[in-house]
Amino acid sequence: MASLSSPATQNTMVQPRRIRVIKEGSRKQVGGGPVVYWMFRDQRIRDNWALIHAFDQANRNNVPVAVAFNLFDQFLGAKARQLGFMLRGLSQLQKNIEETLQIPFFLFQGEAEETIPKFLKECGASLLVTDFSPLRQVRKCKDEIRKRVSDSVSIHEVDAHNVVPIWVASEKLEYSARTLRGKINKLLPEYLIDFPMLQSQTNKWAAATNQSIDWDGLINNVLRKGAEVPEIKWCEPGEDAALEVLMGSKDGFLMKRLKNYSTDRNNPLKPKGLSGLSPYLHFGQISAQRCALEARKVRNLSPQSADAFLEELIVRRELADNFCFYQPHYDSIQGAWEWARKTLVDHASDQREHIYSKEQLEKAQTADPLWNASQLEMVYHGKMHGFMRMYWAKKILEWTRGPEEALAISIYLNDKYEIDGRDPGGYVGCMWSICGIHDQGWKERPIFGKIRYMNYAGCKRKFDVDGYIALVKRIVGNTKKREAETQLHKTTKELRS
Ligand code: FAD
Ligand code: FO1
């Protein structure tokens, strides 16, 4: 188990408890070999505690620093939509990091447990800095790297994703937002602080670093292999675009849309009522801490909306990481609480009005036009409205043979089509909807048992269902039209060449 802090992390610019020492190298000090930051979850230069720590350790020990990124093969089933977004963001990052910080960015392809230790050996690194993700695939990969690197290498893990580091906020699985909120709020004065400036790198990387990366080749490759889930065009990738969405003067969330957040965020007809930040937060192209700092600055303009946004951005988001970090079964029924498992089993064989297969659900072929619209919004727009995600997942529980199948299908569809999928927020979103985690029990009823129930009539009371169905119809029509035009353009080009 990593120690929370050790001598190696006492004299650091980053708060010591934001760092976990995964491995203490035999060379007590970092001195001697370069520092490498293996960038994984927090794919940004600005406001990145892991990058700040790597720089800090390199400068203190007069050694160079580099960033390394490993491109897995279709990680967690990612397709063109997600990998195109990520790689376009990374190509901007490489340009910026080499121009503004004069440090090299290395991109490897394959299994990180092979490529990262190999790189550390080649460059004689003395310290590997990693960022933090609670997902099992990431933790397994990191543990494999820990076993493979030489004794002399130290490994420090930095939670650059959460405002309050997960292991600081709570040392255990939290029951609900209510039990975590107080712990986080007590620690905000210490952790919701501004970021230090990155000093320029004092030591140049020795070896030739003009590792030119064929970004177009990489991107075309993932677009071809993942063509089944095409890219979205409404959401521009990269750190600069992320900041624009957060606080741009034209249409930025905090500048132009915050005031309606508390009233509009549950209205699927007003997608602009949400911040639109989840694609950037998921890929780490913007820091949640940055979003929180900037939201606090404008809080007096709309306190209620600002507080509602901070609750989602900090408490709800960290609750999702807390669940995935402390609950190994974070994406299966075993991860549900006893009361929920029992109620789901008690009602697993209740008569269902409809039973749909994964294919019928994927193709939005149910008898419920509202549910079909939400599925089509996810498939064509790549980001289903937050309110509809609850209804969408709960209906899958109602229309499949049992909760295990419902969970498997909802996670499969969510990870395949959502631009912000493959995220703790998604696993927890599905588990909340189908297994009632972070929720209470409700009046018992068929199929749902005590799991919170949602239905069409309830939605009708809350918003204009027909309006939402029409909105999605327009989105699907426009997307299909644009795809046809792109296809025509491509064919014409090929015919001409
Ligand atoms: P905003 O309301 O503007 O929220 C701002 C940020 O706060 C979000 O980007 C997110 O980081 C965080 N946040 C908001 N709501 C939640 C929540 N309920 N739980 C955790 N964090 C939250 N979120 C994902 O990031 N990826 C997913 O794959 C995902 N799948 C979901 C599936 C289901 C079934 C449900 C019920 C929820 C899911 N969520 C997921 C949570 C939430 O719906 C999205 O984070 C939100 O809709 C993203 O849009 P936004 O950033 O515009 O929202
Ligand atoms: N991170 C990487 O370091 N390499 C990848 O190849 C990679 C692919 C990827 C695909 C989809 C996606 O949603 C995220 C992806 N990430 C990748 C980022 C990282 O895996 C995510 O931050 C975690 O999944 C969330 O903890």
Coordinates of C-alpha atoms in Angstrom, one line a residue, residues 116-316:
I116 CA 6.8 3.1 -19.9
P117 CA 9.4 0.9 -18.1
K118 CA 11.3 0.6 -21.3
F119 CA 11.4 4.4 -21.7
L120 CA 12.5 4.9 -18.1
K121 CA 15.3 2.5 -18.5
E122 CA 16.5 4.1 -21.8
C123 CA 16.6 7.6 -20.3
G124 CA 17.9 6.5 -16.9
A125 CA 15.0 8.2 -15.1
S126 CA 15.1 8.5 -11.4
L127 CA 11.5 9.5 -10.8
L128 CA 8.2 8.6 -12.5
V129 CA 5.3 10.9 -11.7
T130 CA 1.8 9.6 -12.6
D131 CA -1.6 11.2 -12.3
F132 CA -4.5 9.4 -10.6
S133 CA -7.4 7.3 -11.8
P134 CA -9.5 4.9 -9.7
L135 CA -10.3 2.6 -12.6
R136 CA -9.1 -0.9 -12.2
Q137 CA -7.4 -1.1 -15.6
V138 CA -5.3 2.0 -14.7
R139 CA -4.4 0.7 -11.3
K140 CA -3.4 -2.7 -12.6
C141 CA -1.2 -1.2 -15.2
K142 CA 0.4 1.1 -12.7
D143 CA 1.1 -1.8 -10.4
E144 CA 2.7 -3.8 -13.2
I145 CA 4.9 -0.8 -14.0
R146 CA 5.9 -0.6 -10.3
K147 CA 7.0 -4.2 -10.4
R148 CA 9.0 -3.8 -13.6
V149 CA 11.0 -0.6 -13.1
S150 CA 14.5 -0.9 -11.6
D151 CA 15.0 -0.5 -7.9
S152 CA 16.6 2.9 -8.3
V153 CA 13.4 4.5 -9.7
S154 CA 10.8 6.2 -7.4
I155 CA 7.2 6.5 -8.4
H156 CA 4.9 9.3 -7.1
E157 CA 1.2 9.3 -7.8
V158 CA -0.5 12.8 -7.8
D159 CA -4.3 13.3 -7.6
A160 CA -4.4 16.1 -10.2
H161 CA -8.1 15.3 -11.1
N162 CA -9.9 16.1 -7.8
V163 CA -9.9 19.3 -5.8
V164 CA -9.5 17.4 -2.6
P165 CA -7.4 14.3 -3.2
I166 CA -9.5 11.2 -2.9
W167 CA -7.5 9.5 -0.2
V168 CA -7.5 12.8 1.8
A169 CA -11.2 13.5 1.5
S170 CA -12.1 10.1 2.9
E171 CA -10.3 6.9 3.8
K172 CA -13.4 4.8 3.1
L173 CA -16.3 4.0 0.8
E174 CA -18.8 6.8 1.4
Y175 CA -22.5 6.1 1.6
S176 CA -23.9 9.2 -0.1
A177 CA -23.1 12.8 -1.0
R178 CA -24.4 13.7 2.4
T179 CA -21.6 11.8 4.2
L180 CA -18.9 13.0 1.9
R181 CA -19.9 16.7 1.5
G182 CA -19.0 17.7 5.0
K183 CA -15.6 16.1 4.8
I184 CA -14.8 17.8 1.5
N185 CA -16.1 21.3 2.6
K186 CA -13.9 21.2 5.7
L187 CA -10.8 20.6 3.4
L188 CA -11.7 23.1 0.7
P189 CA -9.9 26.0 2.4
E190 CA -6.7 23.9 2.3
Y191 CA -7.1 22.4 -1.2
L192 CA -9.2 24.8 -3.3
I193 CA -6.3 27.1 -3.8
D194 CA -4.7 28.7 -6.8
F195 CA -2.0 27.0 -8.8
P196 CA 1.7 28.0 -8.7
M197 CA 3.2 29.1 -12.0
L198 CA 5.4 26.4 -13.7
Q199 CA 8.9 27.7 -13.7
S200 CA 10.8 27.2 -16.9
Q201 CA 12.8 24.1 -17.1
T202 CA 16.4 24.6 -16.1
N203 CA 17.9 21.4 -17.5
K204 CA 17.5 20.5 -21.1
W205 CA 16.6 16.9 -22.1
A206 CA 19.9 15.3 -23.3
A207 CA 18.9 12.9 -26.1
A208 CA 17.6 14.2 -29.4
T209 CA 14.0 14.9 -28.7
N210 CA 12.7 15.8 -32.1
Q211 CA 10.5 12.7 -32.0
S212 CA 8.1 14.0 -34.6
I213 CA 4.7 12.5 -34.0
D214 CA 2.6 11.7 -37.1
W215 CA -0.6 13.1 -35.5
D216 CA -2.6 13.0 -38.8
G217 CA -1.6 9.4 -39.3
L218 CA -2.6 8.5 -35.8
I219 CA -5.9 10.3 -36.0
N220 CA -6.8 8.9 -39.4
N221 CA -6.0 5.4 -38.0
V222 CA -8.3 5.7 -35.0
L223 CA -11.0 7.3 -37.2
R224 CA -10.9 4.4 -39.6
K225 CA -10.8 1.7 -36.9
G226 CA -13.5 3.3 -34.8
A227 CA -15.7 4.6 -37.6
E228 CA -18.7 2.9 -36.1
V229 CA -19.0 5.7 -33.6
P230 CA -18.1 8.9 -35.6
E231 CA -16.6 12.1 -34.2
I232 CA -18.9 14.8 -32.9
K233 CA -18.4 18.3 -34.5
W234 CA -20.1 20.5 -31.8
C235 CA -17.4 20.0 -29.2
E236 CA -14.0 21.3 -30.1
P237 CA -11.2 19.4 -28.4
G238 CA -8.2 20.9 -26.4
E239 CA -7.4 23.1 -23.5
D240 CA -8.1 26.4 -25.2
A241 CA -11.6 25.2 -26.3
A242 CA -12.2 23.9 -22.8
L243 CA -11.4 27.3 -21.2
E244 CA -13.7 28.9 -23.8
V245 CA -16.6 26.7 -22.7
L246 CA -15.9 27.5 -19.1
M247 CA -15.5 31.2 -19.3
G248 CA -15.3 32.5 -22.9
S249 CA -16.9 35.9 -23.4
K250 CA -19.0 34.7 -26.3
D251 CA -20.8 31.7 -24.9
G252 CA -18.8 30.7 -21.8
F253 CA -20.8 28.9 -19.0
L254 CA -19.7 31.2 -16.2
M255 CA -20.0 34.4 -18.2
K256 CA -23.2 33.7 -20.1
R257 CA -25.1 30.7 -18.9
L258 CA -24.5 30.2 -15.1
K259 CA -27.5 32.2 -14.0
N260 CA -30.0 29.7 -15.5
Y261 CA -28.1 26.6 -14.2
S262 CA -30.2 25.9 -11.1
T263 CA -33.4 26.2 -13.0
D264 CA -32.5 24.8 -16.5
R265 CA -30.0 22.0 -15.7
N266 CA -32.9 19.5 -15.4
N267 CA -34.6 20.6 -18.6
P268 CA -33.5 18.4 -21.5
L269 CA -34.8 21.0 -24.0
K270 CA -32.1 23.3 -22.8
P271 CA -28.8 21.5 -23.3
K272 CA -27.0 24.9 -23.0
G273 CA -28.4 24.9 -19.5
L274 CA -25.6 22.5 -18.5
S275 CA -22.0 23.6 -18.5
G276 CA -21.0 21.3 -21.3
L277 CA -17.7 20.6 -19.5
S278 CA -17.8 16.8 -19.0
P279 CA -15.9 15.9 -22.2
Y280 CA -13.0 18.2 -21.1
L281 CA -13.2 17.1 -17.5
H282 CA -13.2 13.5 -18.5
F283 CA -10.1 13.8 -20.7
G284 CA -8.5 16.1 -18.2
Q285 CA -8.3 18.9 -20.7
I286 CA -9.5 21.3 -18.0
S287 CA -9.0 21.1 -14.3
A288 CA -12.0 20.8 -12.0
Q289 CA -10.1 23.0 -9.6
R290 CA -9.8 25.7 -12.2
C291 CA -13.6 25.5 -12.9
A292 CA -14.3 25.8 -9.1
L293 CA -11.9 28.7 -8.6
E294 CA -13.5 30.6 -11.5
A295 CA -17.0 29.8 -10.4
R296 CA -16.3 31.1 -6.9
K297 CA -15.1 34.4 -8.4
V298 CA -18.5 35.0 -10.1
R299 CA -20.6 33.4 -7.3
N300 CA -22.2 36.6 -6.3
L301 CA -23.8 37.0 -9.7
S302 CA -26.0 33.9 -9.1
P303 CA -25.2 32.3 -5.8
Q304 CA -27.8 29.5 -6.1
S305 CA -26.6 28.4 -9.6
A306 CA -22.9 28.7 -8.6
D307 CA -23.5 26.5 -5.5
A308 CA -25.5 24.0 -7.5
F309 CA -22.6 23.8 -10.0
L310 CA -20.0 23.5 -7.3
E311 CA -22.0 20.7 -5.7
E312 CA -22.0 18.7 -9.0
L313 CA -18.4 19.6 -9.9
I314 CA -16.8 18.9 -6.6
V315 CA -19.0 16.7 -4.3
R316 CA -20.8 14.6 -7.0

